[in-house]
Amino acid sequence: MAADEPLVLGIETSCDETGVGIVRGTTLLADAVASSVEEHGRYGGVVPEIASRAHLEAMVPTVQRALDQAGVKASDLDGIAVTAGPGLAGALLVGVSAAKAYAYALGKPLYGVNHLASHICVDQLEHGRLPEPTMALLVSGGHSSLLLTEDITSSVRSLGATIDDAAGEAFDKVARLLNLGFPGGPVIDRYAREGDPKAIAFPRGLSGAKDPAYDFSFSGLKTAVSRWVEAKRRAGEEVPVRDVSASFQEAVVDVLTRKAIRACKDEGVDHLMIGGGVAANSRLRALAQERCDRAGVTLRVPRPKLCTDNGAMVAALGSEMVRRDRAPSAFDLSADSSLPVTDTHVPADHDQLHRLSE
Amino acid sequence: MLLLAFDTATPAVTAAVLDTGTGEVLASADQIDARRHGELLLPTVDAVLREAGVAKERLGAIAVGVGPGPYTGLRVGLATAAALGHALGIPVHGVCTLDGIARAARDGGFVDGPFLVATDARRKEVYWARYDADGVRVEGPAVDRPAEIDEKLATLPAVGAGALLYPDAFPGALEQAPAHQSAAALAAFAADALASGAELPSPSTPLYLRRPDAEVPKNYKTVLPS
Ligand SMILES: [Zn+2]
């Protein structure tokens, strides 16, 4: 690890995980996460107010845990990065408020960064600096996007996204339908391993010749699974949970990987990274590897813990912002629940920069 | 000791620096903007410290309003206070937001007997508390519909935006008294409490007073026509 690489602490509170990470350049030093997922379980989804309350409680202890893990002093940091958006407004605001206060009290630059760009940048902690360009497939309970980045600190372009449910949401809903609990991703993955992915022919959304090439739709699939399961239940037959899980999962990952490879070919990009919580899915990883190998595309998937929401990914992008000398954010930085993916970070305007340097 | 105080539990974004030795407020700033607590708080803190000529490293403690108040704004102040206290290595003390408003009303000479403080809790409710003639909180904080507050209490002199919003329920509402929080009064209240050894609420337990809005989803809905 190069000692002169920027040491940055990153704070992530866009959903239900309070994440604080510390990285030096592309080296991960700490990845502390406090999750409120169990409190949301009985509601079958994330409840924003519960998440926000949990973020406030967890913030300082999680920062301290990260500093202890990394074995660094807060005064040694070169910057504080924080997810400025997109995400749940009230949840984001807790992280942004804390990050500003840390940056201000420690006299360090503040970097409000984009959550989606952070999901891409985290791969640097696993596989070294991102090739430019890199195609990114981000799939989680909150997002399903195909993004093309030329420079992770300044250029991220959206090629396509889900027009209805996020991929992870579809997993959650199908898991609920099958009474498997929340979150749905890991448990469906587990049942699917023992099931037949070809048992039921579930539809592949937006895969027709005239459909948008890179957009996704999972709502029709979810309905198809519901109908199929209900028909079984009405007929008094037992629902083959393993086969339903495997066939549903196959429909999701088939469309995701097919479109991602197509985007790589169309754009002449030979590196694909997959991030977001659903990237932990074993079948998605396997099928992506198979299809990337066939297409001559190099696949980069960070380990599961780095794929879910965490502070390390925010720190990774923050460190890259420092390294590339990007302008820091001002102390009136706001949390933006719908921050466009093209806004990789939220720099202060020119006048504010002058005031910051006073 | 130099005490930094701020509060974001009412529409005010307010910060002040108090010298607890002399009781002098070195600087204070109050803005009313219920929707921009997140943007305005840190710049306001910076502004009062500059105006007071106090380097942040010289601060001895932080006092922060812990509500009750609309949650999103309230958390801006609490997250900021917790992180500042952590990074600067100084204690953070909580103050019931209504106590700050009560202090301002008494210091301003608007009340001398028993009185109420009420702020807007939205959803046609108010956060309120009752104070005795010495300014000590004797009931609350609570959240209620104005009409549901005991009529004998509701006719007391009442200060705060919540009282002004519902003049029928609060006939004793004092229009001249400060409607929103001022950090200078909050700081004075905290300084006195610290000096007398009185217990202050924990800054890590906001006074939400309501449970989070969350519904357990109804049982799985069928999509096949029945
Ligand atoms: Zn995410």
Coordinates of C-alpha atoms and ligand atoms in Angstrom, one line a residue:
Chain A
M1 CA 0.0 0.0 0.0
A2 CA 1.3 3.4 -1.0
A3 CA 1.6 5.5 2.2
D4 CA 1.0 8.7 0.2
E5 CA -2.4 7.6 -1.2
P6 CA -5.3 9.5 0.2
L7 CA -6.7 8.2 3.5
V8 CA -10.5 8.8 3.4
L9 CA -13.4 7.9 5.7
G10 CA -16.7 7.2 4.0
I11 CA -20.2 7.4 5.5
E12 CA -23.2 5.6 3.9
T13 CA -26.8 5.9 5.1
S14 CA -28.9 5.8 2.0
C15 CA -31.1 2.9 3.1
D16 CA -31.0 0.6 6.1
E17 CA -27.3 0.0 6.6
T18 CA -25.2 2.5 8.6
G19 CA -21.9 2.0 6.9
V20 CA -18.5 3.6 7.8
G21 CA -15.4 2.6 5.8
I22 CA -11.9 3.8 5.7
V23 CA -9.6 3.3 2.7
R24 CA -6.2 4.4 1.7
G25 CA -6.2 4.7 -2.1
T26 CA -7.5 1.3 -3.2
T27 CA -6.7 -0.5 0.0
L28 CA -9.5 -1.3 2.4
L29 CA -8.6 -0.6 6.1
A30 CA -12.0 -0.8 7.8
D31 CA -15.6 -1.6 6.8
A32 CA -17.9 -1.2 9.8
V33 CA -21.6 -1.7 9.3
A34 CA -24.6 -1.5 11.6
S35 CA -27.8 -2.8 10.1
S36 CA -31.4 -2.2 11.0
V37 CA -32.6 -5.0 8.7
E38 CA -34.0 -7.1 11.5
E39 CA -36.3 -4.2 12.6
H40 CA -37.7 -4.0 9.0
G41 CA -38.2 -7.8 8.7
R42 CA -41.7 -7.9 10.0
Y43 CA -42.8 -5.1 7.6
G44 CA -41.5 -7.0 4.6
G45 CA -39.5 -3.9 3.4
V46 CA -37.4 -1.0 4.7
V47 CA -39.4 1.5 6.7
P48 CA -37.8 4.9 6.2
E49 CA -38.5 6.3 9.7
I50 CA -37.1 3.2 11.4
A51 CA -34.0 3.4 9.2
S52 CA -33.4 7.0 10.0
R53 CA -33.8 6.5 13.8
A54 CA -31.3 3.6 13.6
H55 CA -28.8 5.6 11.6
L56 CA -28.7 8.4 14.2
E57 CA -28.2 5.9 17.0
A58 CA -25.5 3.9 15.2
M59 CA -23.5 6.8 13.6
V60 CA -20.9 7.7 16.2
P61 CA -20.3 4.2 17.5
T62 CA -19.8 2.9 13.9
V63 CA -17.4 5.7 13.1
Q64 CA -15.4 4.8 16.2
R65 CA -15.4 1.2 15.3
A66 CA -14.1 2.0 11.8
L67 CA -11.3 4.1 13.2
D68 CA -10.3 1.4 15.7
Q69 CA -10.5 -1.3 13.0
A70 CA -8.3 0.8 10.6
G71 CA -5.9 1.7 13.4
V72 CA -5.8 5.4 12.3
K73 CA -6.5 8.6 14.0
A74 CA -9.3 10.9 12.8
S75 CA -6.7 13.7 12.5
D76 CA -4.7 11.6 9.9
L77 CA -7.6 11.5 7.4
D78 CA -7.3 13.4 4.1
G79 CA -11.0 13.8 3.7
I80 CA -14.5 12.7 4.7
A81 CA -16.8 11.3 2.0
V82 CA -20.6 10.7 2.3
T83 CA -23.4 9.5 0.2
A84 CA -25.3 12.6 -0.9
G85 CA -27.8 10.6 -2.9
P86 CA -29.8 8.9 -4.3
G87 CA -31.6 7.1 -1.4
L88 CA -34.1 7.7 1.3
A89 CA -34.2 11.4 2.0
G90 CA -34.4 11.3 5.8
A91 CA -31.8 8.5 6.0
L92 CA -29.4 10.3 3.8
L93 CA -29.7 13.4 5.8
V94 CA -28.4 11.7 9.0
G95 CA -25.2 10.7 7.2
V96 CA -24.7 14.0 5.5
S97 CA -25.2 16.0 8.7
A98 CA -22.7 13.8 10.6
A99 CA -20.2 13.9 7.7
K100 CA -20.3 17.7 7.6
A101 CA -19.7 17.9 11.3
Y102 CA -16.8 15.5 11.2
A103 CA -15.2 17.3 8.2
Y104 CA -15.8 20.7 9.9
A105 CA -14.5 19.7 13.4
L106 CA -11.4 17.9 11.9
G107 CA -10.7 20.6 9.4
K108 CA -10.8 18.1 6.4
P109 CA -12.4 18.4 3.0
L110 CA -15.9 17.1 2.5
Y111 CA -17.0 15.0 -0.5
G112 CA -20.6 14.4 -1.1
V113 CA -20.7 11.5 -3.6
N114 CA -23.1 9.5 -5.6
H115 CA -24.3 6.2 -4.2
L116 CA -24.3 4.4 -7.5
A117 CA -20.9 5.6 -8.5
S118 CA -19.7 4.3 -5.1
H119 CA -21.1 0.9 -5.8
I120 CA -19.0 0.8 -9.0
C121 CA -15.8 2.3 -7.4
V122 CA -15.8 -0.3 -4.5
D123 CA -14.4 -2.8 -6.9
Q124 CA -11.1 -1.0 -6.8
L125 CA -10.7 -2.3 -3.3
E126 CA -10.9 -5.9 -4.6
H127 CA -9.4 -5.8 -8.1
G128 CA -7.3 -2.6 -8.3
R129 CA -8.1 0.5 -10.3
L130 CA -11.1 0.3 -12.6
P131 CA -10.3 0.0 -16.3
E132 CA -11.6 2.9 -18.3
P133 CA -14.1 2.4 -19.7
T134 CA -16.0 -0.1 -17.5
M135 CA -19.5 -1.3 -17.9
A136 CA -21.4 -1.7 -14.6
L137 CA -24.5 -3.7 -13.8
L138 CA -25.9 -2.6 -10.4
V139 CA -28.6 -4.8 -9.0
S140 CA -30.1 -4.5 -5.5
G141 CA -33.3 -4.0 -3.6
G142 CA -33.1 -0.3 -4.7
H143 CA -31.5 -0.3 -8.1
S144 CA -31.2 -2.2 -11.4
S145 CA -29.1 -0.2 -13.7
L146 CA -26.6 -0.5 -16.6
L147 CA -24.0 2.2 -16.3
L148 CA -21.0 3.1 -18.4
T149 CA -18.1 4.9 -16.7
E150 CA -15.1 6.5 -18.4
D151 CA -13.8 8.0 -15.2
I152 CA -15.6 7.1 -11.9
T153 CA -15.0 10.6 -10.5
S154 CA -16.5 12.5 -13.4
S155 CA -18.2 10.4 -16.0
V156 CA -21.0 7.9 -15.4
R157 CA -23.7 7.5 -18.0
S158 CA -26.9 5.5 -17.7
L159 CA -27.6 3.1 -20.5
G160 CA -30.7 1.5 -19.0
A161 CA -32.6 0.9 -15.7
T162 CA -35.6 -0.9 -14.4
I163 CA -38.9 0.6 -15.5
D164 CA -40.8 -0.9 -12.5
D165 CA -39.4 -3.0 -9.6
A166 CA -35.7 -3.3 -8.8
A167 CA -34.3 -6.8 -9.1
G168 CA -33.8 -7.2 -5.4
E169 CA -37.4 -6.1 -4.8
A170 CA -38.6 -8.9 -7.0
F171 CA -36.6 -11.4 -4.9
D172 CA -38.2 -9.9 -1.8
K173 CA -41.7 -10.2 -3.2
V174 CA -41.3 -13.7 -4.4
A175 CA -39.8 -14.7 -1.1
R176 CA -42.8 -13.3 0.7
L177 CA -45.2 -15.1 -1.7
L178 CA -43.4 -18.3 -0.8
N179 CA -43.3 -17.4 2.9
L180 CA -39.5 -17.4 3.0
G181 CA -39.1 -14.2 5.0
F182 CA -37.2 -11.0 4.3
P183 CA -34.8 -10.2 2.7
G184 CA -35.5 -12.5 -0.1
G185 CA -32.3 -12.7 -2.1
P186 CA -30.1 -15.0 0.1
V187 CA -33.0 -17.5 0.9
I188 CA -34.1 -17.8 -2.7
D189 CA -30.5 -18.4 -3.8
R190 CA -30.3 -21.2 -1.3
Y191 CA -33.5 -22.9 -2.3
A192 CA -32.8 -22.4 -6.0
R193 CA -29.6 -24.4 -5.7
E194 CA -31.7 -27.5 -5.1
G195 CA -34.3 -26.7 -7.7
D196 CA -34.6 -27.0 -11.5
P197 CA -34.2 -23.7 -13.3
K198 CA -36.0 -25.1 -16.3
A199 CA -39.0 -26.5 -14.4
I200 CA -41.2 -23.5 -15.1
A201 CA -40.9 -21.1 -18.1
F202 CA -41.3 -17.7 -16.5
P203 CA -41.3 -14.7 -18.8
R204 CA -38.2 -12.6 -19.6
G205 CA -39.3 -9.0 -19.3
L206 CA -38.5 -6.5 -22.0
S207 CA -36.6 -9.0 -24.1
G208 CA -38.5 -8.6 -27.4
A209 CA -36.9 -7.3 -30.5
K210 CA -38.7 -4.0 -30.2
D211 CA -38.2 -3.5 -26.5
P212 CA -35.6 -1.1 -25.1
A213 CA -32.3 -2.9 -25.3
Y214 CA -30.9 -2.0 -21.8
D215 CA -34.0 -1.4 -19.7
F216 CA -35.4 -4.0 -17.3
S217 CA -38.8 -4.9 -16.0
F218 CA -39.5 -7.4 -13.2
S219 CA -43.1 -6.6 -12.4
G220 CA -44.5 -8.9 -15.0
L221 CA -42.3 -11.7 -13.8
K222 CA -43.4 -11.2 -10.2
T223 CA -47.0 -11.4 -11.3
A224 CA -46.4 -14.5 -13.4
V225 CA -44.8 -16.2 -10.4
S226 CA -47.8 -15.2 -8.2
R227 CA -50.3 -16.6 -10.7
W228 CA -48.4 -19.9 -11.0
V229 CA -48.1 -20.3 -7.2
E230 CA -51.7 -19.4 -6.6
A231 CA -53.0 -21.8 -9.2
K232 CA -51.1 -24.6 -7.5
R233 CA -52.5 -23.6 -4.1
R234 CA -56.0 -23.4 -5.4
A235 CA -55.6 -26.9 -6.9
G236 CA -54.6 -28.0 -3.4
E237 CA -51.2 -29.1 -4.7
E238 CA -48.0 -28.5 -2.9
V239 CA -45.9 -25.6 -4.2
P240 CA -42.4 -26.8 -5.3
V241 CA -40.6 -24.0 -3.6
R242 CA -37.1 -25.1 -4.9
D243 CA -38.2 -25.3 -8.5
V244 CA -40.2 -22.0 -8.3
S245 CA -37.1 -20.3 -6.7
A246 CA -34.7 -21.7 -9.3
S247 CA -37.0 -20.9 -12.3
F248 CA -37.7 -17.4 -11.0
Q249 CA -34.1 -16.7 -10.3
E250 CA -33.0 -18.0 -13.7
A251 CA -35.5 -15.6 -15.4
V252 CA -34.0 -12.6 -13.5
V253 CA -30.3 -13.4 -14.0
D254 CA -30.8 -14.5 -17.6
V255 CA -32.2 -11.0 -18.5
L256 CA -29.6 -9.2 -16.4
T257 CA -26.6 -10.9 -17.9
R258 CA -27.9 -11.0 -21.4
K259 CA -28.4 -7.2 -21.5
A260 CA -25.2 -6.5 -19.7
I261 CA -23.2 -8.5 -22.3
R262 CA -25.1 -6.9 -25.1
A263 CA -24.2 -3.4 -23.8
C264 CA -20.5 -4.4 -23.6
K265 CA -20.5 -5.5 -27.2
D266 CA -22.5 -2.5 -28.5
E267 CA -20.3 0.0 -26.7
G268 CA -17.0 -1.9 -27.3
V269 CA -16.3 -2.2 -23.6
D270 CA -14.4 -5.3 -22.5
H271 CA -14.7 -5.0 -18.7
L272 CA -18.0 -5.7 -16.8
M273 CA -18.4 -5.1 -13.1
I274 CA -21.4 -6.3 -11.2
G275 CA -22.3 -4.6 -7.9
G276 CA -25.3 -4.1 -5.5
G277 CA -26.7 -6.6 -3.1
V278 CA -28.0 -9.0 -5.8
A279 CA -24.4 -9.4 -7.0
A280 CA -24.1 -11.8 -4.1
N281 CA -26.4 -14.2 -5.9
S282 CA -24.5 -17.3 -6.8
R283 CA -26.4 -18.0 -10.0
L284 CA -25.9 -14.4 -11.2
R285 CA -22.2 -14.7 -10.7
A286 CA -21.9 -18.1 -12.4
L287 CA -24.0 -17.2 -15.4
A288 CA -22.3 -13.8 -15.8
Q289 CA -18.9 -15.6 -15.7
E290 CA -20.0 -18.1 -18.3
R291 CA -21.3 -15.4 -20.7
C292 CA -18.4 -13.0 -20.2
D293 CA -16.0 -15.8 -21.0
R294 CA -17.8 -16.5 -24.2
A295 CA -17.9 -12.9 -25.1
G296 CA -14.3 -12.1 -24.3
V297 CA -15.3 -9.7 -21.5
T298 CA -13.4 -9.6 -18.2
L299 CA -15.8 -9.9 -15.3
R300 CA -15.2 -8.1 -12.0
V301 CA -17.4 -8.8 -9.0
P302 CA -16.4 -7.7 -5.6
R303 CA -16.9 -10.0 -2.6
P304 CA -20.5 -10.1 -1.3
K305 CA -19.8 -7.8 1.7
L306 CA -18.5 -5.1 -0.6
C307 CA -21.5 -5.5 -2.9
T308 CA -24.2 -4.6 -0.4
D309 CA -24.4 -1.0 0.9
N310 CA -21.4 -0.1 3.0
G311 CA -19.2 2.8 3.9
A312 CA -16.1 1.4 2.2
M313 CA -17.5 2.0 -1.2
V314 CA -18.1 5.7 -0.3
A315 CA -14.6 6.0 1.1
A316 CA -13.2 4.3 -2.1
L317 CA -14.8 6.9 -4.3
G318 CA -13.9 9.7 -1.9
S319 CA -10.3 8.6 -2.0
E320 CA -10.4 8.7 -5.8
M321 CA -11.9 12.2 -5.6
V322 CA -8.9 13.4 -3.6
R323 CA -6.4 11.6 -5.8
R324 CA -7.8 13.2 -8.9
D325 CA -8.0 16.6 -7.2
R326 CA -11.8 16.9 -7.6
A327 CA -13.4 19.9 -5.9
P328 CA -14.8 19.2 -2.4
S329 CA -18.4 19.9 -1.4
A330 CA -19.5 23.0 0.6
F331 CA -20.9 22.8 4.1
D332 CA -24.4 23.6 2.8
L333 CA -24.4 20.3 0.9
S334 CA -27.9 18.9 0.8
A335 CA -29.0 15.3 0.7
D336 CA -30.6 14.7 -2.7
S337 CA -32.9 11.6 -2.7
S338 CA -33.0 11.6 -6.5
L339 CA -29.4 12.7 -7.3
P340 CA -28.9 11.8 -11.0
V341 CA -26.3 9.1 -11.6
T342 CA -24.4 11.6 -13.9
D343 CA -23.6 13.7 -10.8
T344 CA -20.8 11.5 -9.5
H345 CA -20.2 14.0 -6.7
V346 CA -21.6 17.4 -5.5
P347 CA -18.8 19.9 -5.7
A348 CA -19.1 23.4 -4.2
D349 CA -19.7 26.1 -6.8
H350 CA -16.8 28.5 -7.6
D351 CA -17.8 31.2 -5.1
Q352 CA -18.2 28.7 -2.3
L353 CA -14.7 27.3 -3.0
H354 CA -13.2 30.7 -2.4
R355 CA -15.1 31.0 0.9
L356 CA -14.0 27.5 2.0
S357 CA -10.3 28.5 1.5
E358 CA -10.7 31.6 3.7
Chain B
M1 CA -16.4 27.4 29.6
L2 CA -17.4 28.1 26.0
L3 CA -20.7 26.4 25.2
L4 CA -22.0 25.9 21.6
A5 CA -25.8 25.5 21.4
F6 CA -28.1 24.7 18.5
D7 CA -31.5 23.4 17.8
T8 CA -33.3 22.1 14.7
A9 CA -36.5 20.8 16.3
T10 CA -38.7 23.8 15.3
P11 CA -38.8 25.7 12.0
A12 CA -35.8 27.7 13.4
V13 CA -32.2 26.9 12.5
T14 CA -30.6 28.5 15.5
A15 CA -27.1 28.5 17.0
A16 CA -25.3 30.4 19.7
V17 CA -22.0 30.6 21.6
L18 CA -22.2 31.3 25.4
D19 CA -19.4 32.0 27.8
T20 CA -20.8 30.1 30.9
G21 CA -18.3 32.0 33.2
T22 CA -19.8 35.4 32.4
G23 CA -23.2 34.3 31.1
E24 CA -22.5 36.4 28.0
V25 CA -23.9 35.2 24.7
L26 CA -20.9 35.9 22.4
A27 CA -22.8 35.3 19.2
S28 CA -26.1 34.0 18.0
A29 CA -28.0 33.5 14.8
D30 CA -31.6 32.6 14.1
Q31 CA -33.1 31.7 10.8
I32 CA -36.6 30.4 10.1
D33 CA -36.6 27.9 7.3
A34 CA -38.4 24.7 8.2
R35 CA -37.3 22.9 5.0
R36 CA -33.6 23.6 5.0
H37 CA -32.2 22.6 8.4
G38 CA -29.8 20.2 6.6
E39 CA -28.3 22.9 4.4
L40 CA -28.2 25.7 6.9
L41 CA -27.1 24.3 10.2
L42 CA -23.4 23.8 9.7
P43 CA -22.8 27.1 8.0
T44 CA -24.8 28.7 10.9
V45 CA -22.6 27.0 13.5
D46 CA -19.5 28.2 11.5
A47 CA -20.9 31.7 11.4
V48 CA -21.5 32.1 15.1
L49 CA -18.1 30.6 16.0
R50 CA -16.5 33.1 13.7
E51 CA -18.5 36.0 15.0
A52 CA -17.7 35.0 18.6
G53 CA -14.0 34.7 17.7
V54 CA -14.0 31.2 19.1
A55 CA -11.9 28.5 17.5
K56 CA -13.9 25.2 17.6
E57 CA -11.0 23.6 19.5
R58 CA -11.7 26.0 22.4
L59 CA -15.3 24.8 22.9
G60 CA -15.9 23.0 26.2
A61 CA -19.3 21.4 25.5
I62 CA -22.3 21.3 23.1
A63 CA -25.9 21.7 24.0
V64 CA -28.5 20.5 21.5
G65 CA -32.3 20.6 21.4
V66 CA -33.5 17.0 21.6
G67 CA -37.1 17.8 20.6
P68 CA -39.9 17.1 20.5
G69 CA -40.0 18.2 16.9
P70 CA -40.6 16.9 13.4
Y71 CA -38.1 14.1 13.1
T72 CA -36.2 14.8 10.0
G73 CA -35.2 18.3 11.0
L74 CA -34.6 17.2 14.6
R75 CA -32.1 14.6 13.5
V76 CA -30.0 17.1 11.6
G77 CA -29.2 18.8 14.9
L78 CA -28.6 15.6 16.8
A79 CA -26.4 14.0 14.2
T80 CA -24.4 17.2 13.9
A81 CA -24.0 17.5 17.7
A82 CA -23.0 13.9 18.1
A83 CA -20.4 14.0 15.4
L84 CA -19.0 17.4 16.5
G85 CA -18.7 16.2 20.1
H86 CA -17.1 13.0 19.0
A87 CA -14.5 14.7 16.7
L88 CA -13.7 17.5 19.2
G89 CA -13.7 15.2 22.2
I90 CA -16.2 17.3 24.2
P91 CA -19.4 16.3 25.9
V92 CA -22.8 16.8 24.3
H93 CA -25.8 17.7 26.5
G94 CA -29.4 17.4 25.5
V95 CA -32.0 20.0 26.3
C96 CA -35.8 19.6 25.8
T97 CA -36.6 22.0 23.0
L98 CA -39.6 23.4 24.8
D99 CA -37.5 24.3 27.8
G100 CA -35.5 26.6 25.6
I101 CA -38.6 28.4 24.4
A102 CA -39.9 28.6 28.0
R103 CA -36.6 30.2 29.0
A104 CA -36.7 32.8 26.2
A105 CA -40.3 33.7 27.2
R106 CA -39.3 34.2 30.9
D107 CA -36.1 36.0 30.1
G108 CA -38.0 38.3 27.7
G109 CA -40.5 39.1 30.5
F110 CA -43.5 37.7 28.6
V111 CA -44.6 35.4 31.4
D112 CA -44.4 35.6 35.2
G113 CA -46.9 33.0 36.4
P114 CA -47.6 29.4 35.2
F115 CA -47.7 29.0 31.4
L116 CA -47.7 26.6 28.5
V117 CA -45.2 26.1 25.6
A118 CA -46.6 24.6 22.4
T119 CA -45.0 24.0 19.1
D120 CA -46.4 22.7 15.8
A121 CA -46.3 18.9 15.7
R122 CA -48.1 18.9 12.3
R123 CA -51.0 16.5 11.6
K124 CA -53.2 18.9 13.6
E125 CA -51.3 18.2 16.8
V126 CA -49.0 20.2 19.1
Y127 CA -46.0 19.3 21.2
W128 CA -46.6 21.0 24.5
A129 CA -45.4 21.2 28.1
R130 CA -46.6 23.1 31.2
Y131 CA -44.3 25.3 33.4
D132 CA -44.9 26.6 36.9
A133 CA -44.3 30.2 38.1
D134 CA -40.6 29.5 38.6
G135 CA -40.2 28.3 35.0
V136 CA -39.8 24.7 36.0
R137 CA -41.4 22.1 33.6
V138 CA -44.1 20.3 35.6
E139 CA -45.9 18.4 32.8
G140 CA -44.9 17.1 29.4
P141 CA -43.5 17.2 26.8
A142 CA -46.5 15.5 25.2
V143 CA -48.1 15.4 21.8
D144 CA -51.9 16.0 21.5
R145 CA -54.6 17.5 19.5
P146 CA -55.1 21.1 20.9
A147 CA -58.8 20.4 21.7
E148 CA -57.8 17.3 23.7
I149 CA -55.7 19.3 26.2
D150 CA -57.5 19.9 29.5
E151 CA -59.4 23.1 29.2
K152 CA -58.2 24.5 32.5
L153 CA -54.6 24.1 31.3
A154 CA -55.2 25.3 27.8
T155 CA -56.4 28.7 29.1
L156 CA -53.0 29.5 30.7
P157 CA -50.8 32.0 29.0
A158 CA -49.2 30.0 26.1
V159 CA -46.1 30.7 24.0
G160 CA -44.8 29.1 20.9
A161 CA -45.9 28.7 17.3
G162 CA -48.2 25.8 18.3
A163 CA -50.2 28.0 20.5
L164 CA -50.5 30.8 17.9
L165 CA -51.6 28.3 15.3
Y166 CA -54.6 27.2 17.3
P167 CA -56.0 30.4 19.0
D168 CA -59.4 28.7 19.7
A169 CA -57.7 26.0 21.8
F170 CA -55.2 28.4 23.3
P171 CA -57.0 31.7 24.2
G172 CA -54.0 32.7 26.3
A173 CA -51.6 32.6 23.4
L174 CA -49.0 35.4 23.7
E175 CA -48.5 36.9 20.3
Q176 CA -45.5 39.0 21.3
A177 CA -43.5 36.2 22.8
P178 CA -40.9 34.3 20.7
A179 CA -42.7 31.7 18.5
H180 CA -39.7 29.6 17.7
Q181 CA -36.6 28.3 19.4
S182 CA -33.5 30.5 20.1
A183 CA -30.2 28.8 20.8
A184 CA -29.2 31.7 23.1
A185 CA -32.0 30.8 25.5
L186 CA -31.2 27.1 25.1
A187 CA -27.6 27.7 25.9
A188 CA -28.6 29.8 29.0
F189 CA -30.9 27.0 30.2
A190 CA -28.2 24.3 29.7
A191 CA -25.6 26.4 31.4
D192 CA -27.8 26.8 34.5
A193 CA -28.7 23.2 34.5
L194 CA -25.0 22.2 34.3
A195 CA -24.1 24.6 37.1
S196 CA -26.8 23.4 39.4
G197 CA -26.1 19.7 38.6
A198 CA -29.6 19.2 37.3
E199 CA -30.1 16.3 35.0
L200 CA -30.3 16.9 31.3
P201 CA -31.9 14.5 28.8
S202 CA -29.5 12.3 26.8
P203 CA -28.6 13.7 23.4
S204 CA -28.8 10.2 22.0
T205 CA -32.5 9.7 22.9
P206 CA -34.5 12.2 20.8
L207 CA -38.0 13.0 22.1
Y208 CA -39.9 11.6 19.1
L209 CA -43.0 11.0 21.2
R210 CA -44.6 9.1 18.4
R211 CA -43.9 5.7 17.0
P212 CA -42.6 5.4 13.5
D213 CA -45.3 5.2 10.8
A214 CA -45.0 1.7 9.7
E215 CA -47.6 -0.9 8.7
V216 CA -47.1 -4.6 8.7
P217 CA -48.3 -5.4 5.2
K218 CA -51.6 -7.1 5.0
N219 CA -51.6 -10.8 4.0
Y220 CA -50.5 -11.6 0.5
K221 CA -53.0 -10.3 -2.0
T222 CA -54.2 -12.6 -4.7
V223 CA -53.8 -11.6 -8.3
L224 CA -55.9 -14.2 -10.0
P225 CA -59.5 -13.2 -10.5
S226 CA -61.6 -14.9 -7.9
Ligands
ZN1 ZN -27.1 0.5 -2.9

